[in-house]
Amino acid sequence: MLINRESIARYLTNTLGMADLELTDYPKAKQLPYLLQDQFEFLQMKFANHFVILAIPKKNIPLRQMRDALRYLPSDQPLVMCFESLASYERRYLIEQKISFLVPGNQLYLLDLGIDLREYFHRKKQAPVRALNPATQAMLLWFLQNHQLTTEWAPSEVATTLKYTSMTASRAVAELVELGLFEEFSRGRRKYLRANDSHEQIWQKAKPYLRSPVKQEIWTREPVYLRPSEICLAGISALSKLTTINSDQETCYALSPQTWQEIKRDLVPLPEKEPGASCYQIWAYEPRMYREGSISSGASCVDALSLWLSFRDSSDPRIELALSDLEKEFRW
């Protein structure tokens, strides 16, 4: 709960626009009972024609004990308690006791000054986005491959199709707007994104923030019994279907995280690739994303954009050539 006066002054200046704010030592502090001097540092500020006492705890003691001690303060000036942080139950207790308080960068409750509860719940300053969250990437690629005729879309609708939560959709909106790929607007309670660039331009801008969807590769000789709707070709097996590159003898498949959890106990992985074995890629998101607005119900290849990303770090000249051909064939 400990805090310093500089953070208090900075918070009040930024929050209430108090450019001339001045915090001074409380002039009657040395006349207070020793109990108060021992447990609190007292400051004074002038606000809205009032002199306000700020009480800053020096020790981490229970709020009830603080309240009882502060009853020995003169009652002719409003009191505000200052904390570095508060748990929800502590905040609730202070409000129930009608005690004004502040938490710099987070909460402000100035009851005695006629300012009702104002909670700011600022998120911690985030580092610049270096790579999109896998769910955000999946929703972006879905948009690029399924919304050819529109520049507006609702990530929440895509999230439902891909079985993500509304919270995940909100995070996707924040990431895509932060990168300048879309503009945000609302219709009713739903958030939409508007693109000012073509799909191809968005793809090129987003590339530095996109990553391979492949989290892990498993080689096995064990048979895997899955319905065609639960599996699709990936790796070289898929690339050979979409370009002129020759396929390997071994077949490569992509699995969603959920499907992998269901079958992994039945597989005995090999320590490395072996002739005649099969490769199973575990993806960070659903690999069965196709056009037409739904997940494919038949075995086929992974979507072309994700396939390109799964090979983006390859230094094999024949794969680089195939990727160049694949990108030229993207349907925008």
XYZ file of C-alpha atoms in Angstrom:
332
model
C 0.000 0.000 0.000
C 3.010 2.334 0.301
C 3.280 5.291 -2.061
C 5.153 8.580 -2.564
C 3.968 12.155 -3.017
C 5.406 12.521 -6.527
C 3.125 9.851 -7.976
C 0.133 11.426 -6.205
C 0.875 14.883 -7.597
C 1.426 13.539 -11.109
C -1.818 11.547 -11.020
C -3.980 14.438 -9.785
C -2.397 16.818 -12.295
C -3.063 14.476 -15.219
C -6.503 13.324 -14.078
C -8.089 16.538 -12.834
C -6.137 19.042 -14.916
C -4.697 20.678 -11.797
C -1.745 22.394 -13.439
C -1.070 24.545 -10.369
C -1.311 21.668 -7.910
C 1.032 21.979 -4.957
C 1.458 19.368 -2.272
C 2.912 20.640 0.980
C 3.546 19.103 4.352
C 0.501 19.268 6.614
C 1.281 22.236 8.897
C -0.248 20.651 12.021
C 1.403 17.250 11.574
C 3.741 17.642 14.554
C 0.787 18.481 16.795
C -0.959 15.185 16.022
C -0.913 12.191 18.386
C 2.208 10.042 18.104
C 0.096 7.131 16.795
C -0.838 9.156 13.704
C 2.686 10.459 13.164
C 4.015 6.922 13.400
C 1.555 5.375 10.955
C 1.045 8.124 8.347
C 2.701 10.885 6.386
C 0.330 13.843 6.064
C 0.252 16.300 3.160
C -2.002 19.181 2.317
C -3.275 20.526 -0.983
C -5.738 23.179 -2.060
C -8.508 21.967 -4.347
C -11.816 23.603 -5.294
C -11.296 26.264 -2.614
C -10.776 23.573 0.028
C -7.682 22.603 1.915
C -7.522 18.819 1.755
C -5.457 16.499 3.963
C -3.793 13.537 2.255
C -2.923 10.582 4.491
C -0.198 8.263 3.161
C 0.311 5.045 5.153
C 3.886 4.387 6.255
C 3.100 0.789 7.194
C 0.999 -2.025 5.790
C -1.646 -2.255 8.481
C -5.331 -3.284 8.190
C -7.726 -0.679 6.811
C -9.942 -0.928 9.895
C -6.955 -0.022 12.086
C -6.122 2.914 9.819
C -9.707 4.140 9.998
C -9.734 4.009 13.787
C -6.439 5.904 14.030
C -7.545 8.636 11.609
C -10.490 9.478 13.832
C -8.011 11.485 15.930
C -7.506 13.914 13.029
C -9.218 17.332 13.150
C -12.552 17.067 11.330
C -12.554 20.561 9.795
C -10.759 19.472 6.581
C -11.638 16.757 4.044
C -9.399 13.704 4.215
C -8.174 11.569 1.302
C -6.304 8.324 1.898
C -3.623 7.457 -0.668
C -2.570 3.946 -1.696
C -0.306 2.372 -4.273
C -2.864 -0.387 -4.887
C -6.094 -1.745 -3.451
C -7.820 -5.098 -3.670
C -11.480 -5.026 -4.678
C -12.641 -5.876 -1.144
C -10.489 -3.053 0.292
C -11.945 -0.571 -2.186
C -15.446 -1.765 -1.299
C -14.721 -1.329 2.406
C -13.542 2.278 1.953
C -16.622 3.161 -0.080
C -18.923 1.581 2.505
C -17.172 3.612 5.203
C -17.501 6.766 3.045
C -13.744 7.326 3.115
C -12.280 9.251 0.175
C -9.241 7.618 -1.432
C -7.039 7.588 -4.487
C -4.804 5.069 -6.236
C -2.579 6.844 -8.783
C -3.213 5.658 -12.323
C -6.243 3.646 -11.292
C -8.956 4.941 -8.941
C -10.239 8.177 -7.494
C -13.033 8.604 -4.955
C -13.478 12.088 -3.524
C -16.783 11.973 -1.732
C -16.299 15.001 0.538
C -15.496 17.227 -2.442
C -18.611 16.297 -4.388
C -16.750 14.119 -6.899
C -18.347 10.702 -7.173
C -16.466 7.487 -7.815
C -14.350 7.696 -10.950
C -12.485 4.546 -11.853
C -9.916 4.604 -14.576
C -8.621 1.013 -14.562
C -5.846 1.974 -16.978
C -4.167 -0.993 -18.582
C -0.466 -1.282 -18.035
C 1.393 0.316 -20.868
C 1.901 -2.419 -23.393
C 5.043 -2.939 -25.378
C 4.595 -2.351 -29.107
C 3.071 -5.314 -30.902
C 5.888 -7.428 -32.348
C 3.769 -10.376 -33.435
C 0.031 -10.848 -33.577
C -1.634 -13.145 -31.104
C -2.405 -16.473 -32.863
C -6.156 -15.882 -32.553
C -5.783 -12.366 -33.996
C -3.735 -13.754 -36.862
C -6.357 -16.406 -37.571
C -9.144 -13.811 -37.670
C -7.112 -11.510 -39.933
C -6.350 -14.324 -42.386
C -10.009 -15.322 -42.325
C -10.958 -11.779 -43.281
C -8.418 -11.624 -46.106
C -9.698 -14.869 -47.609
C -13.423 -14.549 -47.029
C -14.289 -10.856 -47.368
C -13.130 -10.065 -50.876
C -16.032 -7.724 -51.632
C -16.088 -5.604 -48.469
C -13.703 -3.481 -46.446
C -15.747 -3.653 -43.218
C -16.060 -6.596 -40.869
C -16.844 -7.548 -37.290
C -14.141 -9.647 -35.583
C -16.770 -10.848 -33.104
C -18.596 -12.621 -35.933
C -15.388 -14.255 -37.147
C -14.520 -15.215 -33.566
C -17.816 -17.096 -33.269
C -17.061 -19.094 -36.416
C -13.547 -19.916 -35.235
C -14.796 -20.692 -31.705
C -13.065 -17.820 -29.945
C -14.558 -15.755 -27.142
C -15.802 -12.170 -27.346
C -12.848 -11.148 -25.163
C -10.486 -12.640 -27.741
C -12.280 -10.674 -30.455
C -11.847 -7.447 -28.476
C -8.130 -8.122 -28.101
C -7.904 -8.739 -31.849
C -9.551 -5.383 -32.543
C -7.034 -3.616 -30.294
C -4.030 -5.304 -31.933
C -5.153 -4.711 -35.512
C -5.987 -1.059 -34.835
C -2.681 -0.509 -33.012
C -0.780 -1.720 -36.072
C -2.709 0.692 -38.295
C -4.209 -2.078 -40.396
C -7.815 -1.011 -39.718
C -9.910 1.756 -38.226
C -12.388 0.932 -35.483
C -16.025 2.050 -35.390
C -19.206 0.848 -33.707
C -22.753 0.053 -34.684
C -24.811 -0.371 -31.566
C -22.796 -2.496 -29.161
C -20.773 -4.277 -31.828
C -17.295 -3.174 -32.870
C -16.373 -3.157 -36.543
C -13.148 -2.657 -38.427
C -12.810 -0.659 -41.629
C -9.930 -1.125 -44.066
C -8.599 1.764 -46.129
C -6.237 -0.502 -48.076
C -6.761 -3.406 -50.415
C -6.497 -6.936 -49.089
C -3.123 -7.354 -50.744
C -1.836 -4.133 -49.165
C -3.041 -5.280 -45.733
C -1.249 -8.599 -46.235
C 2.007 -6.832 -47.088
C 1.695 -4.464 -44.112
C 0.851 -7.300 -41.730
C 3.638 -9.652 -42.838
C 6.245 -8.428 -40.311
C 3.796 -9.235 -37.487
C 2.654 -12.640 -38.729
C 4.335 -15.859 -37.693
C 4.293 -19.510 -38.607
C 1.199 -21.236 -37.230
C 3.187 -24.443 -36.641
C 3.922 -24.955 -32.953
C 5.298 -28.473 -33.167
C 5.911 -31.308 -35.634
C 5.389 -34.943 -34.642
C 6.621 -37.868 -36.741
C 4.993 -41.239 -36.183
C 4.246 -44.558 -37.804
C 1.133 -45.008 -35.687
C -2.191 -44.897 -37.593
C -4.308 -41.873 -36.708
C -8.030 -42.362 -37.075
C -9.662 -39.025 -37.815
C -12.625 -37.965 -39.893
C -11.781 -36.015 -43.067
C -13.346 -32.958 -41.428
C -10.781 -33.100 -38.624
C -7.599 -33.121 -40.668
C -6.038 -31.445 -43.710
C -2.832 -31.527 -45.691
C -0.016 -29.206 -44.669
C 3.696 -28.725 -45.261
C 5.165 -29.980 -48.535
C 2.097 -32.177 -49.073
C -0.091 -29.071 -49.295
C 2.473 -26.924 -51.096
C 2.754 -29.534 -53.857
C -1.018 -29.319 -54.388
C -0.887 -25.555 -54.945
C 2.436 -25.131 -56.778
C 4.704 -27.148 -59.055
C 7.019 -28.319 -56.281
C 7.312 -32.099 -55.920
C 5.850 -33.671 -52.827
C 7.824 -35.797 -50.382
C 6.990 -39.457 -49.994
C 5.877 -38.762 -46.441
C 2.510 -37.085 -45.944
C 2.143 -34.043 -43.705
C -1.071 -33.112 -41.921
C -2.139 -30.159 -39.769
C -4.048 -30.566 -36.519
C -5.785 -27.988 -34.372
C -4.714 -27.728 -30.705
C -8.028 -29.317 -29.683
C -7.667 -32.296 -32.036
C -4.095 -32.838 -30.893
C -5.192 -33.015 -27.257
C -7.701 -35.712 -28.198
C -5.251 -38.026 -29.994
C -1.810 -37.435 -28.503
C -2.123 -40.234 -25.947
C -2.544 -42.757 -28.755
C 0.604 -41.734 -30.655
C 4.145 -42.923 -30.190
C 6.347 -40.151 -31.630
C 9.575 -40.907 -33.420
C 12.772 -39.107 -32.378
C 13.187 -37.788 -35.938
C 11.849 -38.039 -39.466
C 11.926 -41.554 -40.929
C 11.012 -42.874 -44.399
C 7.416 -44.012 -44.519
C 6.398 -42.107 -41.382
C 3.747 -39.402 -41.306
C 4.205 -35.844 -40.074
C 1.595 -34.142 -37.913
C 1.902 -30.410 -37.411
C 0.221 -28.976 -34.320
C -0.985 -25.504 -35.197
C -1.553 -22.497 -32.959
C -5.018 -22.028 -34.447
C -7.602 -23.880 -36.499
C -5.924 -25.021 -39.750
C -9.175 -25.781 -41.602
C -9.960 -22.210 -42.688
C -11.351 -21.848 -46.186
C -13.391 -19.502 -48.275
C -17.179 -19.542 -48.356
C -17.516 -18.434 -44.733
C -17.211 -21.774 -42.962
C -14.670 -24.356 -41.937
C -14.226 -27.003 -44.614
C -16.047 -30.280 -44.025
C -13.725 -32.340 -46.215
C -10.041 -33.217 -46.173
C -8.084 -30.723 -48.235
C -5.150 -28.331 -47.814
C -4.641 -25.709 -45.155
C -5.421 -22.159 -46.248
C -2.882 -20.646 -48.634
C -1.874 -17.695 -46.460
C -1.165 -19.851 -43.409
C 0.697 -22.333 -45.608
C 2.906 -19.510 -46.900
C 3.607 -18.416 -43.334
C 4.492 -21.956 -42.254
C 7.413 -21.898 -44.714
C 8.444 -18.246 -44.425
C 11.696 -19.017 -42.586
C 12.805 -21.732 -44.993
C 16.150 -21.270 -46.737
C 15.535 -24.071 -49.255
C 15.733 -22.457 -52.742
C 13.037 -24.716 -54.202
C 10.648 -23.858 -51.380
C 11.401 -20.138 -51.725
C 10.545 -20.373 -55.428
C 7.328 -22.258 -54.658
C 6.342 -19.639 -52.065
C 6.900 -16.885 -54.605
C 4.605 -18.691 -57.033
C 2.058 -19.337 -54.276
C 1.909 -15.676 -53.280
C 1.351 -14.620 -56.884
C -1.690 -16.892 -56.979
C -3.345 -15.473 -53.865
C -6.906 -14.473 -54.699
C -7.574 -11.041 -53.302
